[in-house]
Amino acid sequence: MKKRFLLISLFVALLHVAGMAQFFYQIGPDNYQAIDESRYVFTYEATYVENPMEPAAKSNDCLILETGETLSRCYNMKMHENDSITAAWVARGRDGGPTLEDGPFNADVYKDTKRGGVTVVQRTPIRGPILRYTDFGTKADWVIQDETKQVLGYVCKKALCTYRGRTWTAWYALEIPILDGPWKLCGLPGLILQAEDDKGHFSFTCTSIKNEKRPIKMLDKMYYQKSTRDDAVRIIRLYHADLFGYLSMLTPGTSIQAMTTKGKKVSLGDTDKYTTPYNPIELE
């Protein structure tokens, strides 16, 4: 999907203004600490609609689900590849790396498999703060169906639920007794191998299963700030509703300029609000 602005040149100037942004530039694989060890690693293809007014135009990400003895981690492979590129650029003396636009899976989702509960380490767009919060949302109330089908060679049963404003259909494998799944979806008596919301805006399909031991990692606490889900949602909504307002929040008191895709320079204060389509996976 085409973006309204090319902001890359702007962000180098912002690096030395926003203290939290300074951390974002330097995040790489070495900034994570092991907190558990995986027993299985699952790969999912995630597709989503960025603009609800254009439901036929879909984007995709690759999600990795690592499940361990006490917790699991689901993360966006593309996002962490971006981290590796950024770390390599910084090592070569550059100011930073590629910018991060908003996306529904720009977060690491950790599920506590023993006590329950979800912890989210949320990236905010461009080079905004990284927020960690505990999601106190109610668990999905699944309704098991009789229908079955095969996914990745496994016989899967069907289940339905409504979670945060979207109605989901999931297919889970009893042969894989892991009560987990992609993103925040979990709680069925088998691994969720496929899921889709009723509007067809979001879907997950498992593409590989590995019995693999490797560290399950979390970003070091010096690189994020504690927050709440409400604050994270508010910040991301601001980015889509008022781009310059969002940039002003990141760098208060700073003169902000950008270049439109047509080559016109615009500045904060002499423009209207610039918006981008917003189709959050959680509607409530």
Coordinates of C-alpha atoms in Angstrom, one line a residue:
M1 CA 0.0 0.0 0.0
K2 CA 1.4 3.4 -0.9
K3 CA 2.3 5.8 1.9
R4 CA 1.5 9.5 2.0
F5 CA 5.0 10.6 3.1
L6 CA 8.6 9.7 2.7
L7 CA 9.9 10.5 6.2
I8 CA 13.3 8.8 6.2
S9 CA 15.3 12.0 6.0
L10 CA 13.4 13.5 8.9
F11 CA 14.2 10.7 11.3
V12 CA 18.0 11.2 11.3
A13 CA 17.5 14.7 12.6
L14 CA 15.1 13.4 15.3
L15 CA 17.7 10.9 16.5
H16 CA 19.5 13.4 18.7
V17 CA 16.2 14.9 20.1
A18 CA 14.2 12.0 21.3
G19 CA 16.0 10.1 24.0
M20 CA 13.8 7.0 23.8
A21 CA 14.3 7.0 20.0
Q22 CA 18.1 6.7 20.6
F23 CA 17.5 3.3 22.1
F24 CA 15.4 2.1 19.1
Y25 CA 18.3 2.9 16.7
Q26 CA 20.6 0.6 18.7
I27 CA 18.3 -2.4 19.3
G28 CA 19.7 -5.7 17.9
P29 CA 19.9 -9.4 18.8
D30 CA 22.4 -8.7 21.6
N31 CA 19.9 -6.6 23.5
Y32 CA 17.8 -9.6 24.5
Q33 CA 18.0 -11.9 27.5
A34 CA 17.1 -15.5 27.7
I35 CA 14.1 -16.1 30.0
D36 CA 13.2 -19.7 29.1
E37 CA 14.0 -22.4 26.5
S38 CA 11.8 -23.6 23.7
R39 CA 10.7 -27.2 23.2
Y40 CA 8.8 -26.5 20.0
V41 CA 9.0 -23.7 17.4
F42 CA 6.1 -23.0 15.0
T43 CA 6.0 -20.8 12.0
Y44 CA 2.8 -19.0 10.9
E45 CA 2.0 -17.0 7.8
A46 CA -0.1 -14.0 9.0
T47 CA -2.1 -12.0 6.5
Y48 CA -4.0 -8.8 7.2
V49 CA -5.9 -5.9 5.7
E50 CA -4.3 -2.6 6.4
N51 CA -7.1 -0.5 5.0
P52 CA -10.6 -1.7 5.8
M53 CA -11.9 0.3 2.8
E54 CA -9.7 -1.9 0.6
P55 CA -10.3 -5.4 1.9
A56 CA -8.9 -7.1 -1.2
A57 CA -5.4 -5.6 -0.6
K58 CA -3.6 -7.8 1.9
S59 CA -0.2 -7.7 3.5
N60 CA 1.6 -10.6 5.2
D61 CA 4.1 -11.2 8.0
C62 CA 5.9 -14.3 9.3
L63 CA 5.2 -15.0 12.9
I64 CA 7.3 -17.3 15.1
L65 CA 5.8 -19.1 18.1
E66 CA 8.3 -20.5 20.6
T67 CA 6.8 -22.7 23.3
G68 CA 8.7 -23.6 26.4
E69 CA 8.2 -25.1 29.8
T70 CA 6.7 -22.0 31.5
L71 CA 6.0 -19.5 28.8
S72 CA 5.7 -18.9 25.0
R73 CA 6.8 -16.1 22.8
C74 CA 5.2 -15.1 19.5
Y75 CA 7.0 -12.5 17.4
N76 CA 7.2 -11.0 14.0
M77 CA 10.3 -12.3 12.1
K78 CA 10.3 -9.2 9.8
M79 CA 10.4 -6.9 12.7
H80 CA 13.4 -8.6 14.2
E81 CA 15.2 -8.8 10.9
N82 CA 14.8 -5.0 10.8
D83 CA 16.6 -5.0 14.2
S84 CA 19.5 -7.0 12.8
I85 CA 19.8 -4.6 9.9
T86 CA 19.8 -1.7 12.3
A87 CA 22.5 -3.2 14.5
A88 CA 24.6 -3.9 11.4
W89 CA 24.2 -0.3 10.2
V90 CA 25.1 1.1 13.6
A91 CA 28.2 -1.1 13.8
R92 CA 29.3 0.4 10.5
G93 CA 29.0 3.9 11.9
R94 CA 25.6 4.9 10.6
D95 CA 23.1 6.8 12.7
G96 CA 20.4 4.2 12.5
G97 CA 18.5 1.7 10.4
P98 CA 15.2 1.4 8.4
T99 CA 12.2 3.0 10.0
L100 CA 9.4 0.9 11.4
E101 CA 5.9 1.6 10.2
D102 CA 2.9 0.5 12.2
G103 CA 1.6 -3.0 11.8
P104 CA -0.7 -5.3 13.7
F105 CA 2.1 -7.6 14.7
N106 CA 4.8 -5.1 15.8
A107 CA 5.0 -6.7 19.2
D108 CA 6.4 -9.6 21.1
V109 CA 3.6 -11.5 22.8
Y110 CA 4.5 -13.7 25.9
K111 CA 2.0 -16.1 27.4
D112 CA 2.5 -17.6 30.8
T113 CA 1.7 -21.2 30.4
K114 CA 1.6 -22.0 34.1
R115 CA -0.2 -19.1 35.7
G116 CA -1.9 -17.6 32.7
G117 CA -1.6 -14.0 31.6
V118 CA -0.1 -12.2 28.6
T119 CA 2.8 -9.7 28.5
V120 CA 3.2 -7.6 25.4
V121 CA 6.4 -5.7 24.4
Q122 CA 4.9 -3.2 21.9
R123 CA 6.8 -1.3 19.3
T124 CA 5.3 2.1 18.4
P125 CA 5.6 3.5 14.9
I126 CA 8.7 5.1 13.4
R127 CA 11.1 5.4 16.3
G128 CA 8.6 5.9 19.1
P129 CA 9.0 4.3 22.6
I130 CA 8.9 0.6 23.2
L131 CA 6.2 -0.2 25.7
R132 CA 5.8 -3.2 27.9
Y133 CA 2.4 -3.9 29.5
T134 CA 0.4 -6.8 30.9
D135 CA -2.8 -7.5 29.0
F136 CA -5.6 -8.1 31.5
G137 CA -8.2 -8.8 28.9
T138 CA -10.6 -11.6 29.4
K139 CA -9.7 -15.0 27.9
A140 CA -11.4 -16.1 24.7
D141 CA -14.5 -18.1 25.4
W142 CA -14.2 -20.9 22.8
V143 CA -17.2 -22.9 21.6
I144 CA -16.1 -26.3 20.2
Q145 CA -17.7 -27.4 16.9
D146 CA -18.0 -30.9 15.4
E147 CA -16.5 -30.0 12.1
T148 CA -12.9 -31.2 11.3
K149 CA -10.4 -30.6 8.5
Q150 CA -6.7 -31.3 7.9
V151 CA -4.1 -28.5 8.3
L152 CA -0.4 -29.3 7.7
G153 CA -1.3 -33.0 7.8
Y154 CA -3.0 -32.9 11.2
V155 CA -6.7 -33.5 11.7
C156 CA -8.0 -30.3 13.3
K157 CA -11.3 -29.5 15.1
K158 CA -13.1 -26.3 14.7
A159 CA -13.8 -23.7 17.4
L160 CA -15.4 -20.3 17.5
C161 CA -14.9 -17.3 19.8
T162 CA -15.3 -13.5 20.0
Y163 CA -12.2 -11.8 21.3
R164 CA -11.8 -8.0 21.5
G165 CA -14.5 -7.2 19.0
R166 CA -13.6 -9.8 16.4
T167 CA -15.2 -13.2 15.9
W168 CA -12.6 -15.9 15.2
T169 CA -12.8 -19.4 13.7
A170 CA -9.8 -21.6 14.7
W171 CA -8.7 -25.0 13.8
Y172 CA -6.7 -26.9 16.5
A173 CA -4.9 -30.2 16.6
L174 CA -5.5 -32.5 19.5
E175 CA -2.4 -34.5 18.4
I176 CA -0.3 -31.5 19.5
P177 CA -1.3 -31.0 23.2
I178 CA -0.1 -27.4 23.5
L179 CA -2.8 -24.9 24.6
D180 CA -1.4 -22.1 22.5
G181 CA -1.5 -20.5 19.1
P182 CA -0.4 -17.5 17.1
W183 CA -0.6 -13.9 18.5
K184 CA -2.8 -13.9 21.6
L185 CA -5.0 -16.8 20.5
C186 CA -4.8 -19.8 22.9
G187 CA -6.8 -21.8 25.4
L188 CA -7.9 -24.8 23.2
P189 CA -7.0 -28.4 24.0
G190 CA -4.5 -28.5 21.2
L191 CA -2.3 -26.2 19.2
I192 CA -4.1 -23.7 16.9
L193 CA -2.8 -24.3 13.4
Q194 CA -5.1 -22.0 11.6
A195 CA -7.4 -19.1 12.5
E196 CA -9.3 -16.3 10.7
D197 CA -11.7 -13.5 11.7
D198 CA -15.2 -13.4 10.3
K199 CA -14.4 -10.4 8.1
G200 CA -11.4 -12.1 6.5
H201 CA -9.2 -9.2 7.6
F202 CA -6.8 -11.3 9.6
S203 CA -5.7 -14.9 9.3
F204 CA -3.0 -17.3 10.5
T205 CA -1.8 -20.5 9.0
C206 CA 0.9 -22.7 10.5
T207 CA 3.5 -23.6 7.8
S208 CA 6.1 -25.5 9.8
I209 CA 6.6 -27.3 13.1
K210 CA 10.0 -28.0 14.7
N211 CA 11.1 -29.8 17.8
E212 CA 13.8 -27.4 18.7
K213 CA 15.5 -26.2 21.8
R214 CA 16.6 -22.6 21.7
P215 CA 16.5 -19.6 24.1
I216 CA 13.2 -17.8 24.5
K217 CA 14.3 -14.1 24.8
M218 CA 12.9 -10.8 26.0
L219 CA 14.2 -7.3 25.3
D220 CA 16.4 -6.0 28.1
K221 CA 14.4 -3.7 30.4
M222 CA 16.6 -0.7 29.7
Y223 CA 15.1 -0.5 26.2
Y224 CA 11.4 -0.4 27.1
Q225 CA 9.2 1.6 29.5
K226 CA 6.4 0.1 31.5
S227 CA 3.0 1.1 30.3
T228 CA -0.6 0.0 29.9
R229 CA -2.5 -1.4 27.0
D230 CA -4.7 1.7 26.9
D231 CA -1.6 4.0 26.6
A232 CA -0.2 1.8 23.8
V233 CA -3.4 1.9 21.9
R234 CA -3.7 5.6 22.3
I235 CA -0.2 6.3 20.9
I236 CA -0.7 4.0 17.9
R237 CA -4.1 5.6 17.2
L238 CA -2.5 9.1 17.3
Y239 CA 0.0 8.0 14.6
H240 CA -2.9 7.1 12.3
A241 CA -5.1 10.0 13.1
D242 CA -2.6 12.8 13.1
L243 CA 0.9 12.0 11.9
F244 CA 2.4 15.4 12.8
G245 CA 0.7 15.3 16.2
Y246 CA 2.4 12.0 16.7
L247 CA 5.8 13.3 15.6
S248 CA 5.3 16.3 17.9
M249 CA 4.6 14.0 20.8
L250 CA 7.9 12.2 20.1
T251 CA 10.0 15.4 19.8
P252 CA 8.2 18.2 21.7
G253 CA 9.4 21.7 20.8
T254 CA 11.1 20.5 17.7
S255 CA 10.5 21.9 14.2
I256 CA 9.2 19.1 12.1
Q257 CA 9.3 18.9 8.3
A258 CA 8.6 16.1 5.9
M259 CA 8.5 15.5 2.2
T260 CA 5.3 14.4 0.5
T261 CA 5.4 11.6 -2.1
K262 CA 4.9 14.4 -4.7
G263 CA 8.1 16.2 -3.6
K264 CA 6.4 19.0 -1.6
K265 CA 7.9 20.0 1.8
V266 CA 5.4 20.4 4.6
S267 CA 5.9 21.5 8.1
L268 CA 4.1 21.1 11.4
G269 CA 1.8 24.1 11.9
D270 CA 1.1 24.8 8.2
T271 CA -0.6 21.6 7.4
D272 CA -3.8 19.9 8.1
K273 CA -3.8 16.5 10.0
Y274 CA -2.4 13.7 7.9
T275 CA -4.0 10.4 8.4
T276 CA -3.2 6.8 7.5
P277 CA -5.7 3.8 7.4
Y278 CA -6.2 2.1 10.7
N279 CA -7.5 -1.5 11.0
P280 CA -6.4 -2.8 14.4
I281 CA -6.7 -6.5 15.1
E282 CA -8.3 -5.6 18.5
L283 CA -11.4 -3.5 18.0
E284 CA -12.2 -3.2 21.7

